[in-house]
Amino acid sequence: MTEEQQKNMTRWRLILGSETKALSGTFMCDRESIMDAALAAIYDNTGAKDAKGARGTGLGNSTPKLAKWLTDVRTFFPKDVVSVIQSDAIERKGLTKLLLEPETLKNVKPDITMVGTLMALKGQIPEKSKETARQLVREVVNEIMKRLEQDLRRAVTGALNKKQHTPVSNFPATDWKRTINRNLKNYDRESSRLIPEKFYFFERSRKQKSRTVILDIDQSGSMADSIIYSSVMGSIFASMPALDTHVVAFDTEVADLTELCRNDPIDMLFGVQLGGGTDINKSVAYCRELITNPGKTIFILISDLYEGGVRKGLLRRLSEMREEGVVVIVLSALSDTGKPDYDVNLAKEIAKSGIACFACTPDRLPDLVAAAIKGSDLTAFEQSALHTER
């Protein structure tokens, strides 16, 4: 057998497991043996091999043993694979409670799935593990913040600047694009110069908020990823002086988390209660009370639309908000993961009333928010989402 063939055999052996008879004699080095044992602990029916080669009982209930397993997984597998293995370990082996131990949490790779798990368990986290859990959540939130903040700020600022101009001369605030476009008729061919007849300037200071943004977030268990991204988005919006931001979370009750989100998105995440029923209509009714200037308000409902409240009331309120001049956007998911699970029939009814209703990946948020501020047609986003789902 050639070296390349041996490598391929080893790969298949790691994929299929030790019970694959045709590959039972495959040679593995120490590193590959550790990888095999780590995978066997989760994916083999009978658990991992012990030091003598006999089948054990998987990861068992020993926290030190779990910590070692997590260390092996992080050491020998690529980062994206680590997240998948950790998630499968929780689902297949019921390791959720063991994640509440600080020794275990220190070895966990921070990812959005793990944050969702900790959010669901927040009421069970012992005092000794709370700080470690918060540090893990903060790592993930900081990564998302780095990914979104610059583009989101640029998109919002750019969209608002294009809406706000002032006659007061202020050279650093010159809107060059508009100034050039409006003065093209004054181009002097002989000197090859544009001679502006009038300059246009961005309005640099505003005594009042330019826009109100209301995020209405579904707390149901399936929305964990969307809640995490929404909390970061809300935190970014809340830090922008031009925006008056409200962050609301709901199940069958409504919780205004604006202050928590403004102070620290981590506090907001630990203020969310995953699971329970869903009364979207009730939350929309609450959010309508927050609107003082409909023409300058963007309302974003983030929900899988499995309504447990009054369906007709929800449709009526959303339509009325839109007719009043509010930019209404319904996101069935705000996540990087695959095809979202949502109530397709209710989504179609909402879309029929002329309201943009689709799933959105976090990377598209800046363009979406900018388009909403400018009052642009959001049809392109809907069509893109439909194409992705197909």
Short mmCIF file of C-alpha atoms in Angstrom, two decimals:
data_model
loop_
_atom_site.label_atom_id
_atom_site.label_comp_id
_atom_site.label_asym_id
_atom_site.label_seq_id
_atom_site.Cartn_x
_atom_site.Cartn_y
_atom_site.Cartn_z
CA MET A 1 0.00 0.00 0.00
CA THR A 2 1.39 3.42 -0.97
CA GLU A 3 1.67 6.30 1.49
CA GLU A 4 -1.18 8.13 -0.23
CA GLN A 5 -3.39 5.05 -0.10
CA GLN A 6 -2.61 4.65 3.61
CA LYS A 7 -3.62 8.28 4.22
CA ASN A 8 -6.89 7.77 2.39
CA MET A 9 -7.58 4.58 4.35
CA THR A 10 -6.95 6.43 7.62
CA ARG A 11 -9.31 9.25 6.61
CA TRP A 12 -12.06 6.77 5.84
CA ARG A 13 -11.34 4.93 9.08
CA LEU A 14 -11.79 8.16 11.06
CA ILE A 15 -15.00 8.95 9.18
CA LEU A 16 -16.61 5.50 9.42
CA GLY A 17 -15.36 4.40 12.84
CA SER A 18 -13.66 1.30 14.22
CA GLU A 19 -16.66 -0.95 13.57
CA THR A 20 -15.99 -0.77 9.84
CA LYS A 21 -14.61 -4.28 9.30
CA ALA A 22 -12.94 -3.58 5.96
CA LEU A 23 -10.76 -0.92 7.62
CA SER A 24 -10.24 -2.61 10.98
CA GLY A 25 -6.53 -3.21 10.33
CA THR A 26 -5.76 0.39 9.33
CA PHE A 27 -2.60 1.70 11.01
CA MET A 28 -2.90 5.01 12.86
CA CYS A 29 -0.24 7.13 14.55
CA ASP A 30 -0.70 8.49 18.08
CA ARG A 31 -2.29 11.72 16.84
CA GLU A 32 -4.78 9.84 14.68
CA SER A 33 -5.56 7.44 17.53
CA ILE A 34 -6.49 10.40 19.78
CA MET A 35 -8.69 11.81 17.02
CA ASP A 36 -10.32 8.40 16.60
CA ALA A 37 -11.04 8.12 20.33
CA ALA A 38 -12.50 11.65 20.41
CA LEU A 39 -14.83 10.90 17.51
CA ALA A 40 -15.76 7.48 18.91
CA ALA A 41 -16.83 9.07 22.18
CA ILE A 42 -19.60 10.92 20.31
CA TYR A 43 -20.38 8.98 17.17
CA ASP A 44 -19.83 5.29 18.06
CA ASN A 45 -22.77 3.51 19.61
CA THR A 46 -20.79 1.94 22.41
CA GLY A 47 -18.42 4.79 23.24
CA ALA A 48 -14.67 5.28 23.04
CA LYS A 49 -11.89 2.79 23.58
CA ASP A 50 -10.02 2.81 26.83
CA ALA A 51 -6.24 2.50 27.12
CA LYS A 52 -6.39 -1.27 26.61
CA GLY A 53 -8.58 -1.06 23.55
CA ALA A 54 -11.80 -2.18 25.27
CA ARG A 55 -15.00 -0.26 24.68
CA GLY A 56 -15.93 2.17 27.42
CA THR A 57 -19.04 4.23 28.07
CA GLY A 58 -18.24 7.36 26.12
CA LEU A 59 -17.51 10.54 28.02
CA GLY A 60 -19.34 9.46 31.14
CA ASN A 61 -20.08 11.97 33.91
CA SER A 62 -16.54 12.92 34.89
CA THR A 63 -15.82 16.59 34.39
CA PRO A 64 -12.03 16.11 34.17
CA LYS A 65 -12.58 13.45 31.50
CA LEU A 66 -14.84 15.79 29.54
CA ALA A 67 -12.31 18.61 29.88
CA LYS A 68 -9.59 16.35 28.43
CA TRP A 69 -11.88 15.33 25.58
CA LEU A 70 -12.61 18.99 24.77
CA THR A 71 -8.89 19.75 24.83
CA ASP A 72 -8.19 16.88 22.42
CA VAL A 73 -10.93 18.04 20.07
CA ARG A 74 -9.63 21.63 20.03
CA THR A 75 -6.04 20.47 19.56
CA PHE A 76 -6.42 17.98 16.73
CA PHE A 77 -9.39 19.22 14.65
CA PRO A 78 -9.93 22.37 12.52
CA LYS A 79 -11.91 25.21 14.15
CA ASP A 80 -15.03 24.76 12.04
CA VAL A 81 -15.09 21.03 12.80
CA VAL A 82 -14.71 21.67 16.55
CA SER A 83 -18.01 23.58 16.61
CA VAL A 84 -19.84 20.71 14.91
CA ILE A 85 -18.37 18.07 17.25
CA GLN A 86 -19.22 20.13 20.36
CA SER A 87 -22.81 20.60 19.20
CA ASP A 88 -23.18 16.89 18.44
CA ALA A 89 -21.75 16.04 21.86
CA ILE A 90 -24.46 18.06 23.57
CA GLU A 91 -27.22 16.60 21.40
CA ARG A 92 -26.09 12.96 21.35
CA LYS A 93 -24.55 12.52 24.79
CA GLY A 94 -26.56 14.89 26.93
CA LEU A 95 -23.52 16.80 28.13
CA THR A 96 -25.41 20.01 28.78
CA LYS A 97 -25.17 19.99 32.58
CA LEU A 98 -21.46 19.29 32.49
CA LEU A 99 -20.99 22.55 30.58
CA LEU A 100 -21.93 24.36 33.76
CA GLU A 101 -18.61 23.44 35.36
CA PRO A 102 -15.93 26.16 35.06
CA GLU A 103 -13.26 23.52 34.31
CA THR A 104 -15.28 22.39 31.31
CA LEU A 105 -16.20 25.87 30.08
CA LYS A 106 -12.54 26.87 29.97
CA ASN A 107 -11.96 24.15 27.36
CA VAL A 108 -15.00 24.90 25.21
CA LYS A 109 -14.45 26.62 21.86
CA PRO A 110 -16.63 29.75 21.95
CA ASP A 111 -19.16 29.67 19.12
CA ILE A 112 -22.69 30.83 18.53
CA THR A 113 -24.19 27.38 19.20
CA MET A 114 -22.51 27.21 22.59
CA VAL A 115 -23.78 30.71 23.46
CA GLY A 116 -27.32 29.59 22.60
CA THR A 117 -26.91 26.60 24.93
CA LEU A 118 -25.67 28.79 27.79
CA MET A 119 -28.56 31.22 27.24
CA ALA A 120 -31.01 28.34 27.60
CA LEU A 121 -29.23 27.15 30.77
CA LYS A 122 -28.67 30.53 32.39
CA GLY A 123 -31.01 29.79 35.28
CA GLN A 124 -29.04 26.64 36.13
CA ILE A 125 -25.53 28.08 35.93
CA PRO A 126 -23.94 27.84 39.40
CA GLU A 127 -22.31 30.92 40.90
CA LYS A 128 -18.82 29.47 40.45
CA SER A 129 -19.34 29.18 36.67
CA LYS A 130 -21.15 32.43 35.90
CA GLU A 131 -18.08 34.57 35.22
CA THR A 132 -16.52 31.90 32.99
CA ALA A 133 -19.80 31.60 31.08
CA ARG A 134 -19.98 35.38 30.59
CA GLN A 135 -16.40 35.45 29.31
CA LEU A 136 -17.23 32.76 26.76
CA VAL A 137 -20.33 34.64 25.60
CA ARG A 138 -18.36 37.89 25.43
CA GLU A 139 -15.76 36.32 23.13
CA VAL A 140 -18.46 35.35 20.64
CA VAL A 141 -20.23 38.70 20.88
CA ASN A 142 -16.95 40.57 20.35
CA GLU A 143 -16.24 38.52 17.24
CA ILE A 144 -19.69 39.31 15.84
CA MET A 145 -19.22 42.97 16.78
CA LYS A 146 -15.95 43.12 14.84
CA ARG A 147 -17.64 41.50 11.88
CA LEU A 148 -20.65 43.83 11.77
CA GLU A 149 -19.92 47.14 13.48
CA GLN A 150 -17.81 48.99 10.91
CA ASP A 151 -20.00 48.14 7.92
CA LEU A 152 -23.22 48.77 9.85
CA ARG A 153 -22.07 52.17 11.09
CA ARG A 154 -20.85 53.14 7.63
CA ALA A 155 -24.13 52.07 6.05
CA VAL A 156 -26.31 53.94 8.55
CA THR A 157 -24.17 57.10 8.49
CA GLY A 158 -23.99 57.11 4.70
CA ALA A 159 -27.73 56.62 4.31
CA LEU A 160 -28.55 59.37 6.81
CA ASN A 161 -26.06 61.80 5.29
CA LYS A 162 -27.65 61.40 1.90
CA LYS A 163 -30.97 62.32 3.48
CA GLN A 164 -29.66 65.24 5.51
CA HIS A 165 -28.08 68.31 3.89
CA THR A 166 -27.51 71.81 5.15
CA PRO A 167 -26.95 75.20 3.45
CA VAL A 168 -24.31 76.09 6.05
CA SER A 169 -20.82 76.06 4.49
CA ASN A 170 -18.54 73.52 6.13
CA PHE A 171 -15.74 72.32 3.86
CA PRO A 172 -14.97 69.00 5.68
CA ALA A 173 -18.67 68.15 5.38
CA THR A 174 -18.83 68.71 1.61
CA ASP A 175 -21.01 66.21 -0.20
CA TRP A 176 -18.67 65.87 -3.17
CA LYS A 177 -20.75 63.36 -5.09
CA ARG A 178 -23.85 65.54 -5.06
CA THR A 179 -21.87 68.74 -5.64
CA ILE A 180 -20.18 67.27 -8.74
CA ASN A 181 -23.38 65.76 -10.15
CA ARG A 182 -25.34 69.01 -9.71
CA ASN A 183 -22.58 71.08 -11.32
CA LEU A 184 -21.66 68.94 -14.33
CA LYS A 185 -23.41 71.50 -16.53
CA ASN A 186 -20.70 73.98 -15.48
CA TYR A 187 -17.79 71.89 -16.76
CA ASP A 188 -15.30 74.09 -18.65
CA ARG A 189 -13.82 72.07 -21.56
CA GLU A 190 -11.06 74.57 -22.33
CA SER A 191 -9.56 74.47 -18.86
CA SER A 192 -10.75 70.90 -18.13
CA ARG A 193 -12.20 72.10 -14.86
CA LEU A 194 -15.51 71.87 -13.11
CA ILE A 195 -16.59 75.29 -11.87
CA PRO A 196 -19.20 74.73 -9.13
CA GLU A 197 -22.09 77.12 -9.02
CA LYS A 198 -23.24 75.73 -5.69
CA PHE A 199 -21.75 73.47 -3.05
CA TYR A 200 -23.73 70.91 -1.03
CA PHE A 201 -22.85 69.93 2.52
CA PHE A 202 -23.79 67.09 4.85
CA GLU A 203 -25.45 68.15 8.06
CA ARG A 204 -22.83 67.39 10.71
CA SER A 205 -24.77 67.99 13.89
CA ARG A 206 -28.35 67.12 14.72
CA LYS A 207 -30.22 68.21 17.82
CA GLN A 208 -32.77 65.42 17.38
CA LYS A 209 -32.49 61.77 16.50
CA SER A 210 -32.75 61.23 12.75
CA ARG A 211 -34.45 57.83 12.93
CA THR A 212 -36.13 55.53 15.40
CA VAL A 213 -35.25 51.84 15.09
CA ILE A 214 -37.32 49.25 16.95
CA LEU A 215 -36.11 45.65 17.12
CA ASP A 216 -38.86 43.21 18.17
CA ILE A 217 -37.23 39.85 18.87
CA ASP A 218 -38.87 36.43 19.25
CA GLN A 219 -37.48 34.52 22.26
CA SER A 220 -38.62 31.05 21.17
CA GLY A 221 -35.95 28.34 21.47
CA SER A 222 -35.41 27.97 17.73
CA MET A 223 -34.44 31.65 17.46
CA ALA A 224 -31.24 31.47 19.54
CA ASP A 225 -28.84 32.45 16.71
CA SER A 226 -31.13 35.28 15.61
CA ILE A 227 -31.33 36.62 19.17
CA ILE A 228 -27.54 36.71 19.47
CA TYR A 229 -27.07 38.62 16.22
CA SER A 230 -30.02 40.89 17.07
CA SER A 231 -28.54 41.83 20.44
CA VAL A 232 -25.28 42.85 18.77
CA MET A 233 -27.16 44.80 16.12
CA GLY A 234 -29.22 46.53 18.82
CA SER A 235 -26.08 47.40 20.77
CA ILE A 236 -24.47 48.97 17.69
CA PHE A 237 -27.62 50.97 16.88
CA ALA A 238 -27.96 52.10 20.50
CA SER A 239 -24.43 53.52 20.44
CA MET A 240 -25.17 55.71 17.40
CA PRO A 241 -26.31 59.24 18.35
CA ALA A 242 -28.42 59.62 15.21
CA LEU A 243 -30.63 56.64 16.09
CA ASP A 244 -33.23 56.30 18.83
CA THR A 245 -33.09 52.54 19.42
CA HIS A 246 -35.55 50.28 21.22
CA VAL A 247 -34.96 46.56 21.77
CA VAL A 248 -37.93 44.41 22.76
CA ALA A 249 -38.03 40.64 23.35
CA PHE A 250 -41.17 38.54 23.63
CA ASP A 251 -42.70 35.11 24.18
CA THR A 252 -46.22 35.26 25.65
CA GLU A 253 -45.03 38.30 27.61
CA VAL A 254 -43.12 41.38 26.43
CA ALA A 255 -39.81 42.58 27.91
CA ASP A 256 -38.20 45.91 27.02
CA LEU A 257 -34.45 45.23 27.03
CA THR A 258 -33.38 48.59 25.62
CA GLU A 259 -31.35 49.67 28.64
CA LEU A 260 -29.66 46.27 28.98
CA CYS A 261 -28.73 46.28 25.31
CA ARG A 262 -27.49 49.87 25.46
CA ASN A 263 -25.25 49.13 28.45
CA ASP A 264 -23.94 45.70 27.43
CA PRO A 265 -25.29 43.15 24.90
CA ILE A 266 -24.11 40.39 27.25
CA ASP A 267 -26.58 41.61 29.86
CA MET A 268 -29.31 41.52 27.26
CA LEU A 269 -28.50 37.96 26.23
CA PHE A 270 -28.68 36.79 29.82
CA GLY A 271 -31.95 38.70 30.13
CA VAL A 272 -33.53 36.65 27.35
CA GLN A 273 -35.72 33.69 28.30
CA LEU A 274 -35.54 31.08 25.53
CA GLY A 275 -38.54 28.84 24.95
CA GLY A 276 -42.17 29.16 25.95
CA GLY A 277 -45.14 30.29 23.89
CA THR A 278 -45.30 33.06 21.32
CA ASP A 279 -47.60 36.08 21.15
CA ILE A 280 -46.27 38.22 18.31
CA ASN A 281 -49.42 40.32 18.14
CA LYS A 282 -48.99 41.40 21.76
CA SER A 283 -45.40 42.47 21.18
CA VAL A 284 -46.26 44.46 18.04
CA ALA A 285 -49.00 46.24 20.00
CA TYR A 286 -46.41 47.22 22.62
CA CYS A 287 -43.95 48.42 20.00
CA ARG A 288 -46.57 50.63 18.33
CA GLU A 289 -46.74 52.60 21.56
CA LEU A 290 -43.05 53.46 21.15
CA ILE A 291 -43.60 55.15 17.78
CA THR A 292 -43.82 58.96 17.87
CA ASN A 293 -42.88 59.78 14.26
CA PRO A 294 -44.00 56.97 11.90
CA GLY A 295 -42.34 58.53 8.84
CA LYS A 296 -38.93 58.28 10.53
CA THR A 297 -39.33 54.88 12.17
CA ILE A 298 -37.98 51.49 11.09
CA PHE A 299 -39.64 48.51 12.76
CA ILE A 300 -37.85 45.16 12.43
CA LEU A 301 -39.70 42.06 13.63
CA ILE A 302 -37.40 39.04 13.98
CA SER A 303 -39.51 35.90 14.39
CA ASP A 304 -40.17 32.44 12.97
CA LEU A 305 -43.84 33.60 12.79
CA TYR A 306 -45.34 30.64 14.63
CA GLU A 307 -48.01 32.85 16.17
CA GLY A 308 -49.76 31.67 19.30
CA GLY A 309 -51.65 34.93 19.69
CA VAL A 310 -54.26 36.62 17.49
CA ARG A 311 -53.14 36.07 13.90
CA LYS A 312 -55.59 38.53 12.32
CA GLY A 313 -54.70 41.15 14.90
CA LEU A 314 -51.01 40.77 14.03
CA LEU A 315 -51.65 41.19 10.31
CA ARG A 316 -53.85 44.21 10.93
CA ARG A 317 -51.30 45.95 13.18
CA LEU A 318 -48.41 45.36 10.77
CA SER A 319 -50.48 46.73 7.88
CA GLU A 320 -51.56 49.78 9.89
CA MET A 321 -47.96 50.54 10.83
CA ARG A 322 -46.96 50.39 7.18
CA GLU A 323 -49.89 52.63 6.13
CA GLU A 324 -48.88 55.16 8.78
CA GLY A 325 -45.46 55.47 7.13
CA VAL A 326 -43.37 53.11 9.25
CA VAL A 327 -40.79 51.04 7.34
CA VAL A 328 -41.78 47.52 8.43
CA ILE A 329 -39.40 44.61 7.91
CA VAL A 330 -40.07 41.02 9.01
CA LEU A 331 -37.06 38.71 9.26
CA SER A 332 -37.94 35.04 9.63
CA ALA A 333 -34.32 34.45 10.67
CA LEU A 334 -31.14 36.45 11.22
CA SER A 335 -28.55 33.74 10.97
CA ASP A 336 -25.71 32.21 8.96
CA THR A 337 -27.21 28.73 9.15
CA GLY A 338 -29.16 26.99 6.39
CA LYS A 339 -32.81 27.21 5.39
CA PRO A 340 -34.82 28.72 8.26
CA ASP A 341 -37.84 27.05 9.83
CA TYR A 342 -40.79 29.45 9.88
CA ASP A 343 -44.53 29.66 9.23
CA VAL A 344 -44.57 29.97 5.46
CA ASN A 345 -48.29 30.69 5.25
CA LEU A 346 -48.15 33.61 7.67
CA ALA A 347 -45.06 34.94 5.90
CA LYS A 348 -46.98 34.92 2.59
CA GLU A 349 -49.91 36.77 4.16
CA ILE A 350 -47.56 39.43 5.53
CA ALA A 351 -45.83 39.79 2.16
CA LYS A 352 -49.22 40.24 0.44
CA SER A 353 -49.75 43.43 2.42
CA GLY A 354 -46.60 44.89 0.87
CA ILE A 355 -44.31 44.26 3.85
CA ALA A 356 -40.81 42.90 3.20
CA CYS A 357 -40.66 39.42 4.74
CA PHE A 358 -37.60 37.17 4.36
CA ALA A 359 -34.61 35.57 6.10
CA CYS A 360 -31.37 37.53 6.24
CA THR A 361 -27.73 36.67 6.90
CA PRO A 362 -25.84 39.06 9.22
CA ASP A 363 -23.50 40.10 6.39
CA ARG A 364 -26.46 41.58 4.50
CA LEU A 365 -27.67 43.66 7.44
CA PRO A 366 -25.74 46.85 6.55
CA ASP A 367 -27.20 46.98 3.04
CA LEU A 368 -30.67 46.15 4.36
CA VAL A 369 -30.63 48.90 7.00
CA ALA A 370 -29.19 51.44 4.56
CA ALA A 371 -31.92 50.61 2.03
CA ALA A 372 -34.59 50.96 4.73
CA ILE A 373 -33.29 54.38 5.82
CA LYS A 374 -33.20 55.60 2.22
CA GLY A 375 -36.74 54.32 1.64
CA SER A 376 -35.54 52.02 -1.15
CA ASP A 377 -37.54 49.09 -2.47
CA LEU A 378 -36.61 45.96 -0.48
CA THR A 379 -37.87 43.57 -3.16
CA ALA A 380 -34.30 42.66 -4.13
CA PHE A 381 -33.66 41.32 -0.63
CA GLU A 382 -36.85 39.24 -0.73
CA GLN A 383 -36.04 37.77 -4.14
CA SER A 384 -32.50 36.94 -3.03
CA ALA A 385 -33.85 35.15 0.06
CA LEU A 386 -36.33 33.15 -2.01
CA HIS A 387 -33.59 32.12 -4.43
CA THR A 388 -31.39 30.98 -1.53
CA GLU A 389 -34.17 28.85 -0.02
CA ARG A 390 -34.83 27.08 -3.28
#
